[in-house]
Amino acid sequence: MWKSSVLLHKLCIHTSAALLKRASPNLKGKSPAEQRWLVRQLRDPFVKAARVENYRCRSAFKLLEIDDKYNILRPGVSVVDCGAAPGAWSQIAVKRVNATGESPDHPCGAVIGVDLLHISPLDGARFLPNQDITSPATHAELQRLLPGGLADVILSDMAPNASGFREMDHERMISMCLTLLDLADKVLKPGGCLVCKFWDGGLSWKLQQGLAEVFKEVKPIKPKASRKDSAELFFLAKSFKKR
Ligand SMILES: C[S@@+](CC[C@H](N)C(=O)[O-])C[C@H]1O[C@@H](n2cnc3c(N)ncnc32)[C@H](O)[C@@H]1O
Ligand SMILES: *[C@@H]1O[C@H](CO)[C@@H](O)[C@H](O)[C@H]1NC(C)=O
Ligand SMILES: *[C@@H]1O[C@H](CO)[C@@H](O)[C@H](O)[C@H]1NC(C)=O
């Protein structure tokens, strides 16, 4: 259990009370790396805030920050959340697009989350667990489920499992992000936008170039909630041009 928590934290800094509680009392018997992670986790103001706000993952604050600034999640908008587990980005998207709103007089959005892993149910979101976002079968399923078969926004906080070899992880990340262009071709509305996490490195230009071919505006952003010591960045790509 401990091992799997350590494995998971690389993808998402979990905020579950159970994990933090069992972690807090003693560091004995933990490797130095595990101890460092725990200490950082316990001191991290975003981890604390995430627990207070009931977000499933600390990463929530990155999307909040991006959306506060760029206002992409408006009521009525349809969103595909790629790599959605454990579901914090979807929590935010559901609220901001008004995906639980039932009144026909009000704009009511949609949120569909996809992940290779299981995702616990969330009111207002539709999840496709155990599915690979790079697979054409998943694309077809999304086309079937989205209102009118199309999305206004694609969000991706996806990441490959880190191998620890920075260059290799960077390359895998960039190839993974590039597959989002196929997804956009199939489900993104003209004028739609995409937010995509990546780990910066020598091939980032390839991703930027790929995005710039089909979006009018592409810019790299680094939210404050993204740790300064990490190579993590996001591309915000706006105004999708259908090919
Ligand atoms: C950092 S976590 C996402 C955290 C999420 N945004 C949240 O706020 O709860 C990255 C996720 O991407 C998923 N992922 C990686 N590759 C994927 C793929 N090819 N298809 C679907 N999900 C993928 C991982 O399983 C992992 O759960
Ligand atoms: C969201 O939907 C609810 C109920 O359908 C509605 O009362 C509310 O005004 C909507 N919010 C926005 C910002 O449109
Ligand atoms: C990461 O590892 C987990 C556990 O081994 C596995 O279930 C998941 O599919 C892997 N994710 C990726 C992106 O390869």
PDB file of C-alpha atoms and ligand atoms in Angstrom:
ATOM      1  CA  MET A   1       0.000   0.000   0.000  1.00  0.00           C
ATOM      2  CA  TRP A   2       2.763   2.391   0.970  1.00  0.00           C
ATOM      3  CA  LYS A   3       4.680   1.490  -2.154  1.00  0.00           C
ATOM      4  CA  SER A   4       1.716   2.172  -4.384  1.00  0.00           C
ATOM      5  CA  SER A   5       1.150   5.537  -2.698  1.00  0.00           C
ATOM      6  CA  VAL A   6       4.695   6.510  -3.437  1.00  0.00           C
ATOM      7  CA  LEU A   7       4.269   5.378  -7.017  1.00  0.00           C
ATOM      8  CA  LEU A   8       1.038   7.320  -7.363  1.00  0.00           C
ATOM      9  CA  HIS A   9       2.328  10.572  -5.972  1.00  0.00           C
ATOM     10  CA  LYS A  10       4.502  10.996  -9.021  1.00  0.00           C
ATOM     11  CA  LEU A  11       1.364  11.431 -11.068  1.00  0.00           C
ATOM     12  CA  CYS A  12      -0.775  13.252  -8.584  1.00  0.00           C
ATOM     13  CA  ILE A  13      -0.015  14.692  -5.178  1.00  0.00           C
ATOM     14  CA  HIS A  14      -2.812  13.013  -3.305  1.00  0.00           C
ATOM     15  CA  THR A  15      -4.622  14.921  -0.642  1.00  0.00           C
ATOM     16  CA  SER A  16      -6.418  12.066   1.021  1.00  0.00           C
ATOM     17  CA  ALA A  17      -6.565  12.504   4.772  1.00  0.00           C
ATOM     18  CA  ALA A  18      -5.858   8.806   5.220  1.00  0.00           C
ATOM     19  CA  LEU A  19      -2.610   9.007   3.332  1.00  0.00           C
ATOM     20  CA  LEU A  20      -1.404  12.107   5.136  1.00  0.00           C
ATOM     21  CA  LYS A  21      -2.474  10.770   8.509  1.00  0.00           C
ATOM     22  CA  ARG A  22      -0.722   7.473   8.184  1.00  0.00           C
ATOM     23  CA  ALA A  23       2.235   9.362   6.851  1.00  0.00           C
ATOM     24  CA  SER A  24       2.541  11.953   9.579  1.00  0.00           C
ATOM     25  CA  PRO A  25       3.493  10.125  12.753  1.00  0.00           C
ATOM     26  CA  ASN A  26       6.831   8.614  11.886  1.00  0.00           C
ATOM     27  CA  LEU A  27       9.452   8.697   9.251  1.00  0.00           C
ATOM     28  CA  LYS A  28      11.344   5.706  10.615  1.00  0.00           C
ATOM     29  CA  GLY A  29      11.885   2.910   8.186  1.00  0.00           C
ATOM     30  CA  LYS A  30      11.291   5.171   5.208  1.00  0.00           C
ATOM     31  CA  SER A  31      13.950   5.765   2.618  1.00  0.00           C
ATOM     32  CA  PRO A  32      15.435   9.280   2.458  1.00  0.00           C
ATOM     33  CA  ALA A  33      13.478   9.948  -0.736  1.00  0.00           C
ATOM     34  CA  GLU A  34      10.231   8.887   0.920  1.00  0.00           C
ATOM     35  CA  GLN A  35      11.016  11.064   3.942  1.00  0.00           C
ATOM     36  CA  ARG A  36      11.740  14.089   1.780  1.00  0.00           C
ATOM     37  CA  TRP A  37       8.499  13.598  -0.075  1.00  0.00           C
ATOM     38  CA  LEU A  38       6.513  13.292   3.153  1.00  0.00           C
ATOM     39  CA  VAL A  39       8.041  16.356   4.742  1.00  0.00           C
ATOM     40  CA  ARG A  40       7.436  18.406   1.617  1.00  0.00           C
ATOM     41  CA  GLN A  41       3.907  17.065   1.369  1.00  0.00           C
ATOM     42  CA  LEU A  42       3.118  17.963   4.992  1.00  0.00           C
ATOM     43  CA  ARG A  43       4.463  21.495   4.572  1.00  0.00           C
ATOM     44  CA  ASP A  44       2.928  22.195   1.186  1.00  0.00           C
ATOM     45  CA  PRO A  45       0.267  24.932   1.504  1.00  0.00           C
ATOM     46  CA  PHE A  46      -1.502  23.699  -1.646  1.00  0.00           C
ATOM     47  CA  VAL A  47      -1.841  20.199  -0.201  1.00  0.00           C
ATOM     48  CA  LYS A  48      -3.434  21.667   2.926  1.00  0.00           C
ATOM     49  CA  ALA A  49      -5.720  23.929   0.905  1.00  0.00           C
ATOM     50  CA  ALA A  50      -6.758  21.010  -1.290  1.00  0.00           C
ATOM     51  CA  ARG A  51      -7.861  19.082   1.796  1.00  0.00           C
ATOM     52  CA  VAL A  52      -9.821  22.045   3.106  1.00  0.00           C
ATOM     53  CA  GLU A  53     -11.572  22.489  -0.246  1.00  0.00           C
ATOM     54  CA  ASN A  54     -12.085  18.749  -0.650  1.00  0.00           C
ATOM     55  CA  TYR A  55     -10.174  18.521  -3.896  1.00  0.00           C
ATOM     56  CA  ARG A  56      -9.005  15.051  -4.789  1.00  0.00           C
ATOM     57  CA  CYS A  57      -5.542  16.216  -5.778  1.00  0.00           C
ATOM     58  CA  ARG A  58      -3.299  19.226  -5.270  1.00  0.00           C
ATOM     59  CA  SER A  59      -3.184  19.753  -9.027  1.00  0.00           C
ATOM     60  CA  ALA A  60      -6.618  21.401  -8.696  1.00  0.00           C
ATOM     61  CA  PHE A  61      -4.916  24.715  -8.007  1.00  0.00           C
ATOM     62  CA  LYS A  62      -3.066  24.708 -11.297  1.00  0.00           C
ATOM     63  CA  LEU A  63      -6.302  24.521 -13.262  1.00  0.00           C
ATOM     64  CA  LEU A  64      -7.999  27.089 -11.020  1.00  0.00           C
ATOM     65  CA  GLU A  65      -5.151  29.494 -11.630  1.00  0.00           C
ATOM     66  CA  ILE A  66      -5.107  28.906 -15.374  1.00  0.00           C
ATOM     67  CA  ASP A  67      -8.851  29.298 -15.641  1.00  0.00           C
ATOM     68  CA  ASP A  68      -9.015  32.383 -13.418  1.00  0.00           C
ATOM     69  CA  LYS A  69      -6.588  34.019 -15.763  1.00  0.00           C
ATOM     70  CA  TYR A  70      -7.777  32.757 -19.162  1.00  0.00           C
ATOM     71  CA  ASN A  71     -11.454  32.041 -18.511  1.00  0.00           C
ATOM     72  CA  ILE A  72     -11.828  28.924 -20.625  1.00  0.00           C
ATOM     73  CA  LEU A  73     -14.371  27.026 -18.505  1.00  0.00           C
ATOM     74  CA  ARG A  74     -17.577  29.007 -18.951  1.00  0.00           C
ATOM     75  CA  PRO A  75     -21.093  27.763 -18.108  1.00  0.00           C
ATOM     76  CA  GLY A  76     -22.393  25.560 -20.915  1.00  0.00           C
ATOM     77  CA  VAL A  77     -19.021  24.480 -22.219  1.00  0.00           C
ATOM     78  CA  SER A  78     -18.202  20.802 -23.021  1.00  0.00           C
ATOM     79  CA  VAL A  79     -14.914  19.528 -21.665  1.00  0.00           C
ATOM     80  CA  VAL A  80     -12.801  16.426 -22.216  1.00  0.00           C
ATOM     81  CA  ASP A  81     -10.453  15.879 -19.272  1.00  0.00           C
ATOM     82  CA  CYS A  82      -7.556  13.643 -20.371  1.00  0.00           C
ATOM     83  CA  GLY A  83      -5.772  11.759 -17.607  1.00  0.00           C
ATOM     84  CA  ALA A  84      -8.526  12.674 -15.203  1.00  0.00           C
ATOM     85  CA  ALA A  85      -7.771  10.384 -12.230  1.00  0.00           C
ATOM     86  CA  PRO A  86      -8.252  10.923  -9.343  1.00  0.00           C
ATOM     87  CA  GLY A  87     -10.571  13.672 -10.568  1.00  0.00           C
ATOM     88  CA  ALA A  88      -9.632  17.089  -9.159  1.00  0.00           C
ATOM     89  CA  TRP A  89      -9.596  18.852 -12.538  1.00  0.00           C
ATOM     90  CA  SER A  90     -12.987  17.348 -13.306  1.00  0.00           C
ATOM     91  CA  GLN A  91     -14.275  18.626  -9.953  1.00  0.00           C
ATOM     92  CA  ILE A  92     -13.347  22.139 -11.007  1.00  0.00           C
ATOM     93  CA  ALA A  93     -14.606  21.763 -14.553  1.00  0.00           C
ATOM     94  CA  VAL A  94     -17.993  20.447 -13.348  1.00  0.00           C
ATOM     95  CA  LYS A  95     -18.470  23.549 -11.201  1.00  0.00           C
ATOM     96  CA  ARG A  96     -17.286  26.080 -13.725  1.00  0.00           C
ATOM     97  CA  VAL A  97     -19.192  24.761 -16.760  1.00  0.00           C
ATOM     98  CA  ASN A  98     -22.242  24.130 -14.627  1.00  0.00           C
ATOM     99  CA  ALA A  99     -22.383  20.456 -15.534  1.00  0.00           C
ATOM    100  CA  THR A 100     -24.812  19.571 -12.730  1.00  0.00           C
ATOM    101  CA  GLY A 101     -27.252  22.386 -13.599  1.00  0.00           C
ATOM    102  CA  GLU A 102     -30.553  20.775 -14.546  1.00  0.00           C
ATOM    103  CA  SER A 103     -32.602  23.839 -15.420  1.00  0.00           C
ATOM    104  CA  PRO A 104     -33.237  24.092 -19.180  1.00  0.00           C
ATOM    105  CA  ASP A 105     -33.110  27.907 -18.921  1.00  0.00           C
ATOM    106  CA  HIS A 106     -29.493  27.892 -17.905  1.00  0.00           C
ATOM    107  CA  PRO A 107     -26.409  26.905 -19.808  1.00  0.00           C
ATOM    108  CA  CYS A 108     -25.427  23.429 -18.706  1.00  0.00           C
ATOM    109  CA  GLY A 109     -22.004  22.107 -19.634  1.00  0.00           C
ATOM    110  CA  ALA A 110     -20.577  18.602 -19.885  1.00  0.00           C
ATOM    111  CA  VAL A 111     -17.433  17.022 -18.475  1.00  0.00           C
ATOM    112  CA  ILE A 112     -16.052  13.697 -19.658  1.00  0.00           C
ATOM    113  CA  GLY A 113     -12.918  12.381 -17.973  1.00  0.00           C
ATOM    114  CA  VAL A 114     -10.703   9.622 -19.361  1.00  0.00           C
ATOM    115  CA  ASP A 115      -7.935   7.728 -17.597  1.00  0.00           C
ATOM    116  CA  LEU A 116      -6.003   4.482 -17.760  1.00  0.00           C
ATOM    117  CA  LEU A 117      -6.841   4.152 -14.075  1.00  0.00           C
ATOM    118  CA  HIS A 118     -10.054   3.909 -12.122  1.00  0.00           C
ATOM    119  CA  ILE A 119     -11.760   7.211 -11.174  1.00  0.00           C
ATOM    120  CA  SER A 120     -14.300   7.449  -8.349  1.00  0.00           C
ATOM    121  CA  PRO A 121     -17.691   8.747  -9.489  1.00  0.00           C
ATOM    122  CA  LEU A 122     -18.319  12.486  -9.427  1.00  0.00           C
ATOM    123  CA  ASP A 123     -21.657  14.225  -9.708  1.00  0.00           C
ATOM    124  CA  GLY A 124     -21.913  16.019 -13.039  1.00  0.00           C
ATOM    125  CA  ALA A 125     -19.018  14.204 -14.708  1.00  0.00           C
ATOM    126  CA  ARG A 126     -19.009  11.164 -16.948  1.00  0.00           C
ATOM    127  CA  PHE A 127     -15.875   9.052 -16.597  1.00  0.00           C
ATOM    128  CA  LEU A 128     -14.268   6.571 -18.970  1.00  0.00           C
ATOM    129  CA  PRO A 129     -11.931   4.671 -16.651  1.00  0.00           C
ATOM    130  CA  ASN A 130      -9.391   2.098 -17.813  1.00  0.00           C
ATOM    131  CA  GLN A 131      -9.243   3.709 -21.222  1.00  0.00           C
ATOM    132  CA  ASP A 132      -6.302   4.987 -23.185  1.00  0.00           C
ATOM    133  CA  ILE A 133      -6.828   8.490 -24.562  1.00  0.00           C
ATOM    134  CA  THR A 134      -4.480   7.734 -27.451  1.00  0.00           C
ATOM    135  CA  SER A 135      -6.695   4.934 -28.737  1.00  0.00           C
ATOM    136  CA  PRO A 136      -9.142   5.487 -31.644  1.00  0.00           C
ATOM    137  CA  ALA A 137     -11.730   3.442 -29.728  1.00  0.00           C
ATOM    138  CA  THR A 138     -11.669   6.066 -26.968  1.00  0.00           C
ATOM    139  CA  HIS A 139     -11.981   8.854 -29.523  1.00  0.00           C
ATOM    140  CA  ALA A 140     -15.067   7.156 -30.979  1.00  0.00           C
ATOM    141  CA  GLU A 141     -16.570   6.744 -27.509  1.00  0.00           C
ATOM    142  CA  LEU A 142     -16.012  10.455 -26.831  1.00  0.00           C
ATOM    143  CA  GLN A 143     -17.667  11.408 -30.117  1.00  0.00           C
ATOM    144  CA  ARG A 144     -20.648   9.314 -29.083  1.00  0.00           C
ATOM    145  CA  LEU A 145     -20.915  10.819 -25.598  1.00  0.00           C
ATOM    146  CA  LEU A 146     -20.218  14.507 -26.210  1.00  0.00           C
ATOM    147  CA  PRO A 147     -23.200  16.757 -26.882  1.00  0.00           C
ATOM    148  CA  GLY A 148     -23.283  17.059 -30.678  1.00  0.00           C
ATOM    149  CA  GLY A 149     -20.160  14.886 -30.772  1.00  0.00           C
ATOM    150  CA  LEU A 150     -17.931  17.868 -30.070  1.00  0.00           C
ATOM    151  CA  ALA A 151     -16.037  19.525 -27.209  1.00  0.00           C
ATOM    152  CA  ASP A 152     -15.173  23.192 -26.612  1.00  0.00           C
ATOM    153  CA  VAL A 153     -12.203  22.424 -24.427  1.00  0.00           C
ATOM    154  CA  ILE A 154      -9.653  19.617 -24.129  1.00  0.00           C
ATOM    155  CA  LEU A 155      -7.752  19.529 -20.861  1.00  0.00           C
ATOM    156  CA  SER A 156      -4.734  17.293 -20.363  1.00  0.00           C
ATOM    157  CA  ASP A 157      -2.884  16.848 -17.108  1.00  0.00           C
ATOM    158  CA  MET A 158      -1.668  13.464 -18.395  1.00  0.00           C
ATOM    159  CA  ALA A 159       1.752  12.175 -17.664  1.00  0.00           C
ATOM    160  CA  PRO A 160       3.576   8.944 -18.376  1.00  0.00           C
ATOM    161  CA  ASN A 161       4.894   7.032 -15.381  1.00  0.00           C
ATOM    162  CA  ALA A 162       8.230   8.684 -14.719  1.00  0.00           C
ATOM    163  CA  SER A 163      11.224   6.422 -15.291  1.00  0.00           C
ATOM    164  CA  GLY A 164      13.543   8.857 -13.531  1.00  0.00           C
ATOM    165  CA  PHE A 165      15.507   9.398 -16.734  1.00  0.00           C
ATOM    166  CA  ARG A 166      14.654  12.982 -17.466  1.00  0.00           C
ATOM    167  CA  GLU A 167      15.313  12.933 -21.184  1.00  0.00           C
ATOM    168  CA  MET A 168      13.343   9.723 -21.731  1.00  0.00           C
ATOM    169  CA  ASP A 169      10.405  10.966 -19.662  1.00  0.00           C
ATOM    170  CA  HIS A 170      10.415  14.226 -21.573  1.00  0.00           C
ATOM    171  CA  GLU A 171      10.320  12.402 -24.916  1.00  0.00           C
ATOM    172  CA  ARG A 172       7.475  10.142 -23.805  1.00  0.00           C
ATOM    173  CA  MET A 173       5.562  13.108 -22.512  1.00  0.00           C
ATOM    174  CA  ILE A 174       5.921  15.022 -25.767  1.00  0.00           C
ATOM    175  CA  SER A 175       4.784  12.036 -27.876  1.00  0.00           C
ATOM    176  CA  MET A 176       1.834  11.566 -25.568  1.00  0.00           C
ATOM    177  CA  CYS A 177       0.878  15.237 -25.912  1.00  0.00           C
ATOM    178  CA  LEU A 178       1.215  15.080 -29.694  1.00  0.00           C
ATOM    179  CA  THR A 179      -1.485  12.386 -29.807  1.00  0.00           C
ATOM    180  CA  LEU A 180      -3.878  15.026 -28.487  1.00  0.00           C
ATOM    181  CA  LEU A 181      -3.773  16.561 -31.954  1.00  0.00           C
ATOM    182  CA  ASP A 182      -5.576  13.468 -33.313  1.00  0.00           C
ATOM    183  CA  LEU A 183      -8.119  13.782 -30.555  1.00  0.00           C
ATOM    184  CA  ALA A 184      -8.604  17.478 -31.351  1.00  0.00           C
ATOM    185  CA  ASP A 185      -9.133  16.650 -35.045  1.00  0.00           C
ATOM    186  CA  LYS A 186     -11.941  14.314 -34.093  1.00  0.00           C
ATOM    187  CA  VAL A 187     -13.745  16.083 -31.273  1.00  0.00           C
ATOM    188  CA  LEU A 188     -12.687  19.721 -30.899  1.00  0.00           C
ATOM    189  CA  LYS A 189     -14.984  22.458 -32.184  1.00  0.00           C
ATOM    190  CA  PRO A 190     -13.521  25.096 -34.468  1.00  0.00           C
ATOM    191  CA  GLY A 191     -12.466  27.920 -32.140  1.00  0.00           C
ATOM    192  CA  GLY A 192     -12.024  25.451 -29.260  1.00  0.00           C
ATOM    193  CA  CYS A 193      -9.061  25.361 -26.928  1.00  0.00           C
ATOM    194  CA  LEU A 194      -6.633  22.941 -25.360  1.00  0.00           C
ATOM    195  CA  VAL A 195      -4.639  23.051 -22.130  1.00  0.00           C
ATOM    196  CA  CYS A 196      -1.844  20.532 -22.032  1.00  0.00           C
ATOM    197  CA  LYS A 197       0.737  19.738 -19.383  1.00  0.00           C
ATOM    198  CA  PHE A 198       4.237  18.812 -20.486  1.00  0.00           C
ATOM    199  CA  TRP A 199       7.717  18.444 -19.048  1.00  0.00           C
ATOM    200  CA  ASP A 200       9.994  20.984 -20.665  1.00  0.00           C
ATOM    201  CA  GLY A 201      13.056  19.862 -22.598  1.00  0.00           C
ATOM    202  CA  GLY A 202      14.730  19.630 -25.961  1.00  0.00           C
ATOM    203  CA  LEU A 203      11.615  18.534 -27.849  1.00  0.00           C
ATOM    204  CA  SER A 204       9.151  21.069 -26.459  1.00  0.00           C
ATOM    205  CA  TRP A 205       9.422  23.055 -29.680  1.00  0.00           C
ATOM    206  CA  LYS A 206       7.989  20.078 -31.567  1.00  0.00           C
ATOM    207  CA  LEU A 207       4.870  20.159 -29.485  1.00  0.00           C
ATOM    208  CA  GLN A 208       4.628  23.927 -29.738  1.00  0.00           C
ATOM    209  CA  GLN A 209       5.000  23.703 -33.502  1.00  0.00           C
ATOM    210  CA  GLY A 210       2.431  20.917 -33.800  1.00  0.00           C
ATOM    211  CA  LEU A 211      -0.057  22.960 -31.802  1.00  0.00           C
ATOM    212  CA  ALA A 212       0.693  26.163 -33.698  1.00  0.00           C
ATOM    213  CA  GLU A 213      -0.245  24.411 -36.953  1.00  0.00           C
ATOM    214  CA  VAL A 214      -3.813  23.940 -35.813  1.00  0.00           C
ATOM    215  CA  PHE A 215      -4.365  26.618 -33.168  1.00  0.00           C
ATOM    216  CA  LYS A 216      -4.159  30.361 -33.820  1.00  0.00           C
ATOM    217  CA  GLU A 217      -2.521  31.111 -30.490  1.00  0.00           C
ATOM    218  CA  VAL A 218      -0.167  28.931 -28.409  1.00  0.00           C
ATOM    219  CA  LYS A 219       1.592  30.004 -25.268  1.00  0.00           C
ATOM    220  CA  PRO A 220       3.555  28.264 -22.507  1.00  0.00           C
ATOM    221  CA  ILE A 221       2.397  28.945 -18.958  1.00  0.00           C
ATOM    222  CA  LYS A 222       3.725  28.094 -15.511  1.00  0.00           C
ATOM    223  CA  PRO A 223       1.109  28.347 -12.753  1.00  0.00           C
ATOM    224  CA  LYS A 224       2.335  29.293  -9.282  1.00  0.00           C
ATOM    225  CA  ALA A 225       0.920  26.023  -7.951  1.00  0.00           C
ATOM    226  CA  SER A 226       3.311  24.180 -10.261  1.00  0.00           C
ATOM    227  CA  ARG A 227       6.463  23.514  -8.276  1.00  0.00           C
ATOM    228  CA  LYS A 228       9.321  25.772  -9.241  1.00  0.00           C
ATOM    229  CA  ASP A 229      11.819  22.924  -9.117  1.00  0.00           C
ATOM    230  CA  SER A 230       9.871  20.854 -11.637  1.00  0.00           C
ATOM    231  CA  ALA A 231      10.190  20.987 -15.425  1.00  0.00           C
ATOM    232  CA  GLU A 232       6.414  21.033 -15.617  1.00  0.00           C
ATOM    233  CA  LEU A 233       4.827  23.596 -17.905  1.00  0.00           C
ATOM    234  CA  PHE A 234       1.500  23.912 -19.716  1.00  0.00           C
ATOM    235  CA  PHE A 235       0.641  24.972 -23.220  1.00  0.00           C
ATOM    236  CA  LEU A 236      -2.504  26.974 -23.647  1.00  0.00           C
ATOM    237  CA  ALA A 237      -3.651  26.645 -27.260  1.00  0.00           C
ATOM    238  CA  LYS A 238      -6.575  28.789 -28.363  1.00  0.00           C
ATOM    239  CA  SER A 239      -8.792  29.093 -31.463  1.00  0.00           C
ATOM    240  CA  PHE A 240      -8.650  25.661 -33.051  1.00  0.00           C
ATOM    241  CA  LYS A 241      -8.665  25.678 -36.838  1.00  0.00           C
ATOM    242  CA  LYS A 242     -10.220  22.538 -38.276  1.00  0.00           C
ATOM    243  CA  ARG A 243      -7.913  21.026 -40.856  1.00  0.00           C
TER     244      ARG A 243
HETATM  245  C1  LIG B   1      -1.236  13.944 -12.824  1.00  0.00           C
HETATM  246  S1  LIG B   1      -2.457  12.727 -13.038  1.00  0.00           S
HETATM  247  C2  LIG B   1      -3.894  13.688 -13.341  1.00  0.00           C
HETATM  248  C3  LIG B   1      -4.466  14.388 -12.128  1.00  0.00           C
HETATM  249  C4  LIG B   1      -5.813  15.014 -12.429  1.00  0.00           C
HETATM  250  N1  LIG B   1      -5.680  16.142 -13.350  1.00  0.00           N
HETATM  251  C5  LIG B   1      -6.500  15.512 -11.196  1.00  0.00           C
HETATM  252  O1  LIG B   1      -6.548  16.728 -10.999  1.00  0.00           O
HETATM  253  O2  LIG B   1      -6.999  14.705 -10.420  1.00  0.00           O
HETATM  254  C6  LIG B   1      -2.053  12.068 -14.640  1.00  0.00           C
HETATM  255  C7  LIG B   1      -2.978  10.943 -15.100  1.00  0.00           C
HETATM  256  O3  LIG B   1      -2.755  10.715 -16.486  1.00  0.00           O
HETATM  257  C8  LIG B   1      -3.132   9.375 -16.720  1.00  0.00           C
HETATM  258  N2  LIG B   1      -2.685   8.930 -18.036  1.00  0.00           N
HETATM  259  C9  LIG B   1      -1.420   8.783 -18.477  1.00  0.00           C
HETATM  260  N3  LIG B   1      -1.404   8.323 -19.734  1.00  0.00           N
HETATM  261  C10 LIG B   1      -2.700   8.174 -20.115  1.00  0.00           C
HETATM  262  C11 LIG B   1      -3.340   7.721 -21.312  1.00  0.00           C
HETATM  263  N4  LIG B   1      -2.627   7.334 -22.383  1.00  0.00           N
HETATM  264  N5  LIG B   1      -4.687   7.698 -21.346  1.00  0.00           N
HETATM  265  C12 LIG B   1      -5.405   8.085 -20.287  1.00  0.00           C
HETATM  266  N6  LIG B   1      -4.859   8.522 -19.124  1.00  0.00           N
HETATM  267  C13 LIG B   1      -3.521   8.562 -19.048  1.00  0.00           C
HETATM  268  C14 LIG B   1      -2.479   8.646 -15.564  1.00  0.00           C
HETATM  269  O4  LIG B   1      -3.068   7.382 -15.371  1.00  0.00           O
HETATM  270  C15 LIG B   1      -2.735   9.627 -14.400  1.00  0.00           C
HETATM  271  O5  LIG B   1      -3.866   9.264 -13.662  1.00  0.00           O
HETATM  272  C1  LIG B   2     -26.024  26.884 -13.536  1.00  0.00           C
HETATM  273  O1  LIG B   2     -27.218  26.125 -13.553  1.00  0.00           O
HETATM  274  C2  LIG B   2     -28.112  26.464 -12.496  1.00  0.00           C
HETATM  275  C3  LIG B   2     -29.291  25.493 -12.497  1.00  0.00           C
HETATM  276  O2  LIG B   2     -29.564  25.003 -13.735  1.00  0.00           O
HETATM  277  C4  LIG B   2     -28.551  27.897 -12.668  1.00  0.00           C
HETATM  278  O3  LIG B   2     -29.422  28.285 -11.629  1.00  0.00           O
HETATM  279  C5  LIG B   2     -27.312  28.815 -12.647  1.00  0.00           C
HETATM  280  O4  LIG B   2     -27.670  30.126 -12.926  1.00  0.00           O
HETATM  281  C6  LIG B   2     -26.320  28.355 -13.692  1.00  0.00           C
HETATM  282  N1  LIG B   2     -25.084  29.124 -13.546  1.00  0.00           N
HETATM  283  C7  LIG B   2     -24.596  29.871 -14.520  1.00  0.00           C
HETATM  284  C8  LIG B   2     -23.355  30.639 -14.172  1.00  0.00           C
HETATM  285  O5  LIG B   2     -25.056  29.892 -15.624  1.00  0.00           O
HETATM  286  C1  LIG B   3       1.541   3.555 -14.702  1.00  0.00           C
HETATM  287  O1  LIG B   3       1.665   2.459 -13.859  1.00  0.00           O
HETATM  288  C2  LIG B   3       0.427   1.940 -13.377  1.00  0.00           C
HETATM  289  C3  LIG B   3       0.722   0.869 -12.323  1.00  0.00           C
HETATM  290  O2  LIG B   3       1.686  -0.018 -12.797  1.00  0.00           O
HETATM  291  C4  LIG B   3      -0.381   1.401 -14.567  1.00  0.00           C
HETATM  292  O3  LIG B   3      -1.603   0.887 -14.132  1.00  0.00           O
HETATM  293  C5  LIG B   3      -0.611   2.570 -15.530  1.00  0.00           C
HETATM  294  O4  LIG B   3      -1.286   2.103 -16.668  1.00  0.00           O
HETATM  295  C6  LIG B   3       0.703   3.212 -15.937  1.00  0.00           C
HETATM  296  N1  LIG B   3       0.443   4.449 -16.658  1.00  0.00           N
HETATM  297  C7  LIG B   3       1.027   4.735 -17.830  1.00  0.00           C
HETATM  298  C8  LIG B   3       0.724   6.074 -18.405  1.00  0.00           C
HETATM  299  O5  LIG B   3       1.765   3.950 -18.402  1.00  0.00           O
END
